[in-house]
Every structure is written in structure tokens, then in C-alpha cells.
Amino acid sequence: MKDRNWQSIWQQAQMAPYQRAILCLMLLNGMDIKQIVTLPNATVDLDSGWLKTSDGLTFPLVRQSVEALTALYIHVAEPDSEHISAACREFAMLETDAHRRLSGALWITNDELRVMLETTRSTETPILPLRFTFPFSIMDRLQPYERSVVAENARNVLQAGADWLVEHSLTSQRSSLHRLFRVLRQGSLIFLVASMGVSGLNLVHNVLMGRLLSPADYSQLTFVITLQLLIGLLPSGIQTVAARFTARYQAHDEISHLRTFIKTIGRFGWLAGAITTIALVIVSPLLVGLFQLNSFAVLLPIILVIPFFIRTGADRGILQGLGAYFWLSTAYLAEGIIRLVASVLLGYALVSVGRSLEGAVWGLAQSMLMTWFIGWLAIRHFGQQADATSIEETEEKAEWIKLGWMTALVLIAQALITNSDFLLVKNFFSPEDAGLYAAVSVLAA
């Protein structure tokens, strides 16, 4: 015990019913040794998952503690006070460290804390003493069999911390191959590879379009792609908000909040798409003249699919929040593949009539439409369509809007830094020079 190797302590305790139960109650449920010693006098209901100590505190039991106590009661009908006291003395020296670890796990798995740390860019996780950490700060107010929202949140928060501890501190490290298969099952690695693959497909697309189109036409295609990226700030911001709150509501099993959020974010996506389309139609003559485009026909394909493109942000965010990385990867890859294949095929098919630029732009529009269609199919597959009910969530909506504005400011700054140079060149230089500049900048990037 002196080396405090928690992995070995945990593994050894699994073989002894008394040690296993006491370790779970102390390390995963946050009970202190004085409370555990009085376990024979406590009120325990394993079916509902509650334990009330002799000093009047009520603990929602985590799944691991329920399993350990069940195994103990199977082993002995009535726990023996002498054996419990002996096991408690064995673990007494570890109580402070155990509670510190649980307190840290509760902070690490807390959604609100993660948002705060990401917003403030803080690299330190504040860890308070366990008694000041939710749900231990309200243990004296909880009652067995309580079904209130606070009681359910207390159980969910405590279970999340216990699961994190078991996975990251108490379980032996798996082999690299086992961890790789685990990541593949989760889909996050596949999503990362898919994102890198899309970048490669876009590079191939730009190279082929550079060979197919004249410098003047290539500068116009690059402008359309840049316009798509700038408009893409909206779906990107929507996706960030949707992913954050979908994950939170899903983790806390807040179904009413989740359905309301999906309905609200979906409507906002369509509304933002409609407003953006109308705005582009109004300013399109100015864009044609300012950026030296052939005609309005160059912008028409993109304008037609803008509502679907912006609505895609909500669907992608919901899928990301649900952890549906396979569907998300499929949507990203489909966009890259359709953009490449359709643009090349339509571009070469129309080269004889001098309409390669229009073919490339229509291929780009088809890729935007396809990624929306896959997201729509995925949402229906997961049964997450918004119902017809409407719930007033004033505080929740204020939080959605706050995160949306913060994300939008960051994305706008990033877009201006990365795309302003080409827009200036497209405005002040000839179409041919702008096309050459676009080709060099794409290859250099």
C-alpha cells in the first residue's frame, strides 16, 4: 500500500469482496472511512442505487459500487463489522489521495468547466476539496429514492467521474494495437483520417482545375471557392454550437432540451440560409463587377444551394455531438469526392463549347448538396428529428447565442487572415494575373 500504485491496489481488491466494496465506496463514491465503517448500520437499496449513512448523508451509488456491494451480499448475507473495520484500516491511509483523485475526475468530466477553460484558454484545472464539489456539496439535502432533477444530475455527474477514474487511473494500459482498435470503433480516428483525405482531394481538385481552365477562368473558380469558404463561416459556427450542446444534453440524458435544441438550431440553419441567399442575389451585380466575373451565371449554382449548405452545419454538429463519426466522415468524404469527380467530368465534358468554368462550378454546388443529403439521412437514422413541440428555454437559448457569437468572431478573424489576399488580388489585378496568383498560393499552401 505504501507505493500507492492504484492499478495494483484496484486489481488486488477485485478478488476480495470486502476490499472491493470498501474501495469502490471510498474511491468512486467519495465516502470517508468513518462512514464506511458504519456500513452494517446504513440503509442500502441496491435496486434504486441509494445508500444512507448513519450520520444522515445520502449517496447515489455509482454502478461500480452497486456491483461491488451486490457481490459482497452474495458472499455474506450480513457484512461482518470486524472484517469491514479491518479492510477500512487497510485503506485508511489512502483516503485523502482517493478523494483528491475523485474530485479531479469530477472537474475533468464537467461540461461547464470545459467550456470555461476553453473560453479563458486556461491550462490549469482547478481542483477543490471533495466536500465543496458537486454533488457532495448537497449530500445533506438528498434523500433516498429521490427523483428530482438535482438528484439525477448528482447521479450522472458522480457516475461520469467514476467511469473516468476507472478508465484512466485504475485500468492497466492496453497494448498499442488494442488501443488502435478501440479508437477505430469509436470512429474518431477515421474522422481525422477522412478530414486529411478531404484536404488531399481538394488539392487534387485545384491542380486538375488549374490544368483544365485558363488563368482567367481559374481565378473565377477560386473566387467562387473563396466565397464558399467565407459563407462557410455560418455553418461552421452553427456546427460548433450544435456539437457542444448536443453532447451535453445527450450525456445528461436531457431529452426535452435536446429535442428543443435540435428544432431551434435546424430552423436557424434554414433561416440563415434563406437570408444569405437573398443577400447574395441582391449584391451579386456588385460582386460580378468588383471581382471581374464573366456573369451572374458563375455565382448562380452556389447561390441555389446556399440554404442546404448552411443547414448542413446544424446536422454535422448534431452528428458530432452524438459521436456519429462514421456518418460525419462519410459526409466530408462525399463532399470532397463529388467536388472532384463532378467538377472534372463536367469541366472536360463542356470544354468543347467553352463552358468548363460553369461545369466546375456546378460540380462544386453538387458536392455541397450531397453533404447536406448525407447529414439528413444520418439524422433520420439516429431518430433525432425534432418533434412538433416547443419548449421555452430562455436561459438555454442565451447560452447558445453566447457561444455562437464567440465562435463566429474567431472564425471571421481566421477567414480574413487566410483569404483577404486573394480577394484583393482578384479586385485590383487582371483576371489572368489573379488566376496565376491563385494557382501559386494553392500549391504553396
C-alpha positions in Angstrom: 0.0 0.0 0.0 2.9 2.4 0.7 3.7 2.9 -3.0 0.1 3.8 -3.7 0.1 2.0 -7.0 -3.6 2.4 -7.7 -3.7 -0.1 -10.6 -2.3 -2.9 -8.5 -4.5 -2.0 -5.5 -7.6 -2.0 -7.7 -6.7 -5.3 -9.3 -6.0 -7.0 -5.9 -9.2 -5.6 -4.4 -11.3 -7.2 -7.2 -10.5 -10.7 -5.7 -11.7 -9.8 -2.2 -15.4 -8.8 -1.7 -14.8 -6.7 1.4 -11.9 -4.8 -0.1 -13.6 -4.3 -3.4 -16.7 -2.8 -1.8 -14.9 -0.5 0.5 -12.5 0.7 -2.2 -15.4 1.5 -4.5 -17.3 3.4 -1.8 -14.2 5.4 -0.9 -12.6 6.0 -4.3 -15.6 6.1 -6.7 -18.4 7.2 -4.3 -16.5 9.6 -2.2 -17.4 8.2 1.2 -14.9 8.5 4.1 -13.6 5.7 6.2 -15.7 6.7 9.3 -18.9 6.4 7.2 -17.8 3.1 5.6 -17.1 1.5 9.0 -20.8 2.0 9.9 -21.9 0.2 6.7 -23.8 -2.5 8.7 -25.9 0.3 10.2 -26.5 2.1 6.9 -29.6 1.9 4.8 -28.7 0.4 1.4 -31.0 -0.1 -1.6 -29.2 -1.6 -4.4 -32.2 -1.8 -6.7 -32.7 2.0 -6.7 -29.0 2.7 -6.1 -29.0 4.7 -2.9 -27.1 4.5 0.4 -27.9 6.5 3.5 -25.3 6.5 6.2 -25.9 6.5 9.9 -25.0 10.2 10.1 -27.8 11.1 7.7 -26.0 11.7 4.4 -27.4 10.2 1.2 -25.1 8.9 -1.5 -26.3 8.0 -5.0 -24.4 4.8 -5.7 -22.4 4.6 -8.9 -22.6 1.4 -10.9 -19.3 0.0 -9.7 -20.3 0.4 -6.1 -23.6 -1.3 -6.7 -21.8 -4.2 -8.3 -19.3 -4.5 -5.5 -21.9 -4.4 -2.8 -24.0 -6.9 -4.6 -21.0 -9.3 -4.8 -20.4 -8.7 -1.0 -24.0 -9.5 -0.1 -23.9 -12.6 -2.2 -20.7 -13.6 -0.4 -22.0 -12.9 3.0 -25.7 -12.2 3.8 -24.8 -9.7 6.5 -21.4 -7.9 6.3 -19.3 -8.5 9.4 -18.2 -5.4 11.3 -14.8 -6.9 12.2 -14.0 -7.6 8.5 -15.2 -4.2 7.5 -13.1 -2.5 10.1 -10.0 -4.5 9.1 -10.4 -3.6 5.5 -11.0 0.1 6.4 -7.8 0.2 8.4 -6.1 -1.2 5.3 -7.3 1.6 3.1 -7.4 4.4 5.7 -4.0 5.9 4.6 -5.3 6.2 1.0 -8.5 8.2 1.8 -7.0 11.6 1.2 -5.5 10.7 -2.1 -8.6 8.8 -3.2 -10.8 11.8 -2.6 -8.4 14.1 -4.3 -8.5 11.8 -7.4 -12.3 11.7 -7.4 -12.5 15.5 -7.0 -10.2 15.9 -10.0 -12.2 13.4 -12.1 -15.4 15.3 -11.3 -13.8 18.5 -12.6 -12.3 16.9 -15.7 -15.6 15.4 -16.7 -17.7 18.5 -16.1 -19.0 20.1 -19.3 -19.4 23.6 -17.9 -15.8 23.6 -16.7 -14.5 22.5 -20.1 -16.4 25.4 -21.8 -14.9 27.8 -19.2 -11.4 26.5 -19.6 -11.6 26.6 -23.4 -13.0 30.2 -23.3 -10.4 31.5 -21.0 -7.6 29.4 -22.6 -6.6 28.3 -19.1 -4.1 25.4 -18.9 -4.8 24.6 -15.2 -7.7 22.6 -13.9 -9.0 24.0 -10.5 -9.5 21.1 -8.1 -11.4 21.8 -4.9 -11.7 19.6 -1.9 -14.3 16.9 -2.5 -16.7 18.2 0.1 -17.0 21.5 -1.9 -17.6 19.7 -5.2 -21.0 18.9 -6.6 -22.7 16.6 -5.7 -21.0 16.3 -2.3 -21.9 19.9 -1.5 -25.6 18.9 -1.4 -25.4 15.4 0.1 -27.2 16.5 3.3 -30.2 17.6 1.2 -30.5 14.4 -0.9 -33.0 11.7 0.1 -33.2 8.0 -0.9 -35.4 7.3 -3.9 -35.4 11.0 -4.8 -36.3 11.6 -8.5 -35.7 15.3 -8.7 -33.6 16.9 -11.5 -30.9 17.7 -8.9 -30.7 14.1 -7.7 -30.5 12.7 -11.3 -27.8 15.3 -12.1 -25.9 14.3 -9.0 -26.0 10.6 -10.0 -24.9 11.4 -13.6 -22.1 13.7 -12.5 -20.8 11.1 -10.0 -21.0 8.3 -12.5 -19.1 10.2 -15.1 -16.3 10.9 -12.6 -16.2 7.3 -11.5 -16.1 6.0 -15.1 -13.2 8.4 -15.9 -11.2 7.2 -12.9 -11.7 3.5 -13.8 -10.6 4.1 -17.3 -7.7 6.4 -16.8 -6.3 5.6 -13.4 -7.3 2.1 -12.4 -7.2 0.1 -15.6 -3.9 -1.3 -16.9 -2.7 0.2 -20.1 -3.7 -1.8 -23.1 -1.4 -2.7 -26.0 -1.0 -0.2 -28.8 -2.9 -2.5 -31.2 -5.8 -2.8 -28.7 -6.0 1.0 -28.2 -5.9 1.5 -32.0 -8.9 -0.9 -32.5 -10.7 0.9 -29.7 -10.2 4.3 -31.4 -11.3 2.8 -34.7 -14.5 1.5 -33.1 -15.2 5.0 -31.7 -14.7 6.4 -35.2 -12.7 9.5 -34.1 -9.5 8.3 -35.8 -11.5 7.6 -39.0 -12.9 11.1 -38.9 -9.4 12.5 -38.5 -8.1 10.5 -41.5 -11.2 11.5 -43.5 -10.5 15.1 -42.8 -7.0 14.7 -44.0 -8.3 12.8 -47.1 -10.6 15.7 -47.9 -7.7 18.1 -47.9 -5.9 15.9 -50.3 -8.9 15.6 -52.6 -9.2 19.4 -52.6 -5.6 19.8 -53.6 -6.0 17.3 -56.5 -9.2 19.2 -57.5 -7.3 22.5 -57.6 -4.4 21.0 -59.6 -6.8 19.4 -62.2 -8.8 22.6 -62.5 -5.6 24.6 -62.9 -4.7 22.4 -65.9 -8.2 22.4 -67.4 -9.1 26.1 -67.0 -7.4 29.2 -68.4 -5.8 31.6 -65.8 -8.8 33.9 -66.0 -11.4 31.2 -65.6 -9.3 29.6 -62.7 -9.3 32.9 -60.9 -13.1 33.0 -61.1 -13.4 29.4 -59.8 -11.0 30.3 -57.0 -13.2 33.3 -56.1 -16.3 31.0 -56.0 -14.5 28.6 -53.7 -13.3 31.5 -51.5 -16.9 32.8 -51.4 -18.0 29.3 -50.3 -15.4 29.4 -47.6 -16.5 32.8 -46.3 -20.1 31.7 -46.4 -19.0 28.5 -44.6 -18.4 30.6 -41.5 -22.1 30.3 -40.8 -22.3 26.5 -40.9 -19.0 26.2 -39.1 -20.3 28.4 -36.3 -23.6 26.5 -36.2 -21.7 23.2 -36.1 -19.6 24.2 -33.1 -22.7 25.2 -31.1 -24.7 22.2 -32.2 -21.9 19.8 -31.3 -21.3 21.3 -27.9 -24.9 21.3 -26.7 -25.9 18.1 -28.3 -23.1 16.3 -26.5 -24.0 17.9 -23.2 -27.8 17.1 -23.4 -27.1 13.6 -24.6 -24.6 12.9 -21.8 -27.0 14.3 -19.2 -30.0 12.5 -20.8 -31.9 15.8 -21.1 -34.1 14.7 -23.9 -36.5 17.6 -23.8 -33.6 20.1 -24.0 -32.0 18.1 -26.8 -35.2 18.0 -28.9 -35.8 21.7 -28.4 -32.2 22.5 -29.3 -32.3 20.3 -32.5 -35.6 22.0 -33.6 -34.2 25.5 -32.8 -30.8 25.0 -34.5 -32.4 23.4 -37.5 -34.8 26.3 -38.0 -32.0 28.8 -37.5 -30.0 27.0 -40.2 -32.8 27.3 -42.8 -33.4 30.9 -41.8 -29.8 31.9 -42.1 -29.6 30.1 -45.4 -32.6 31.9 -46.8 -31.3 35.3 -45.7 -27.9 34.6 -47.1 -29.3 33.6 -50.4 -31.4 36.7 -50.7 -28.4 38.9 -49.7 -26.2 37.2 -52.4 -28.8 37.8 -55.1 -29.0 41.4 -54.1 -25.3 42.0 -54.1 -24.4 39.7 -57.0 -24.2 42.6 -59.6 -21.7 44.3 -57.3 -19.7 41.1 -56.9 -19.6 40.5 -60.6 -18.3 44.0 -61.3 -16.0 44.3 -58.3 -14.2 40.9 -58.8 -14.3 40.8 -62.6 -16.5 37.8 -63.1 -17.9 36.8 -66.5 -21.6 37.0 -65.5 -24.1 36.2 -62.8 -24.2 32.6 -64.1 -20.8 31.9 -62.4 -22.5 32.6 -59.0 -25.9 31.0 -59.7 -25.1 27.4 -58.8 -23.6 28.3 -55.4 -26.5 30.7 -54.6 -29.1 28.0 -55.3 -27.6 25.5 -52.8 -26.7 28.0 -50.1 -29.7 27.2 -47.9 -28.7 23.5 -47.9 -25.1 24.3 -47.3 -25.8 26.4 -44.2 -28.3 23.9 -42.9 -25.6 21.2 -43.1 -23.8 22.9 -40.2 -26.6 22.0 -37.8 -26.7 18.4 -39.0 -23.0 17.9 -38.8 -22.9 19.5 -35.3 -25.6 17.1 -34.1 -23.8 14.1 -35.5 -20.5 15.3 -33.9 -22.3 15.7 -30.6 -23.8 12.2 -30.8 -20.4 10.8 -31.6 -21.6 9.6 -35.1 -18.1 9.9 -36.6 -18.7 7.3 -39.3 -21.6 9.3 -40.7 -19.7 12.5 -40.3 -16.7 11.1 -42.1 -18.9 9.9 -44.9 -20.4 13.4 -45.3 -17.0 15.0 -45.5 -15.6 12.4 -47.9 -18.7 12.6 -50.1 -18.3 16.4 -50.4 -14.6 16.0 -51.5 -15.2 13.1 -53.9 -18.3 14.7 -55.6 -16.5 18.0 -55.9 -13.5 16.3 -57.6 -15.4 13.9 -59.8 -18.3 16.1 -60.8 -16.1 19.2 -61.5 -13.7 17.3 -63.6 -16.3 15.4 -65.6 -18.5 18.4 -66.2 -15.5 20.6 -66.9 -14.0 18.2 -69.5 -17.4 17.5 -71.0 -18.1 21.2 -71.6 -14.6 22.1 -72.8 -15.5 21.8 -76.4 -18.2 24.5 -76.0 -16.0 26.7 -73.8 -18.1 26.1 -70.7 -15.6 24.4 -68.5 -15.9 27.0 -65.8 -19.6 26.6 -65.5 -19.2 22.8 -65.3 -16.6 23.1 -62.5 -18.9 25.5 -60.5 -21.9 23.2 -60.9 -19.8 20.3 -59.7 -18.9 22.3 -56.6 -22.6 23.0 -56.0 -23.5 19.3 -56.3 -20.9 18.5 -53.6 -22.4 21.0 -51.2 -25.9 19.5 -51.9 -24.6 15.9 -51.4 -23.1 16.5 -48.0 -26.4 18.0 -46.8 -28.3 14.9 -48.1 -26.0 12.5 -46.2 -26.3 14.5 -43.0 -30.1 14.5 -43.4 -30.1 10.7 -43.8 -27.9 10.3 -40.8 -30.1 12.4 -38.6 -33.1 10.3 -39.6 -31.1 7.1 -39.0 -30.4 8.2 -35.4 -34.0 9.2 -34.9 -33.1 12.7 -33.8 -35.6 14.6 -35.9 -37.1 17.5 -33.9 -40.7 16.9 -32.8 -43.5 19.4 -33.2 -43.4 20.5 -29.5 -41.9 23.8 -28.5 -40.4 24.4 -25.1 -39.4 27.9 -23.8 -35.8 27.7 -22.8 -34.8 31.4 -22.4 -31.6 30.8 -20.4 -30.5 27.9 -22.6 -31.0 30.0 -25.8 -29.0 32.8 -24.3 -26.1 30.3 -23.7 -26.5 29.0 -27.3 -26.3 32.6 -28.7 -23.3 33.5 -26.5 -21.2 30.5 -27.7 -22.3 31.2 -31.3 -21.1 34.8 -31.2 -17.8 33.8 -29.6 -17.2 31.1 -32.3 -18.2 33.5 -35.1 -15.7 36.1 -34.1 -12.9 33.6 -34.1 -13.9 32.2 -37.5 -14.3 35.6 -39.0 -10.8 36.6 -37.9 -9.4 33.4 -39.3 -11.1 33.8 -42.6 -10.0 37.4 -43.1 -6.4 36.4 -42.4 -6.3 33.4 -44.8 -8.5 34.8 -47.7 -8.1 38.6 -47.8 -5.0 38.5 -50.0 -6.7 36.7 -52.9 -9.8 38.9 -52.7 -7.5 42.0 -53.0 -5.7 40.5 -56.0 -8.9 39.5 -57.7 -10.1 43.0 -57.4 -7.1 45.0 -58.3 -5.3 42.7 -60.8 -6.3 41.4 -64.2 -8.2 38.0 -64.3 -5.1 36.3 -65.8 -2.8 37.6 -63.1 -5.3 36.7 -60.4 -5.5 33.2 -61.7 -1.8 32.7 -61.7 -1.6 34.1 -58.1 -4.4 31.7 -57.0 -2.5 28.7 -58.5 0.7 29.7 -56.9 -0.9 30.3 -53.5 -2.8 26.9 -53.6 0.4 25.0 -54.3 2.4 27.0 -51.8 -0.1 26.3 -49.1 
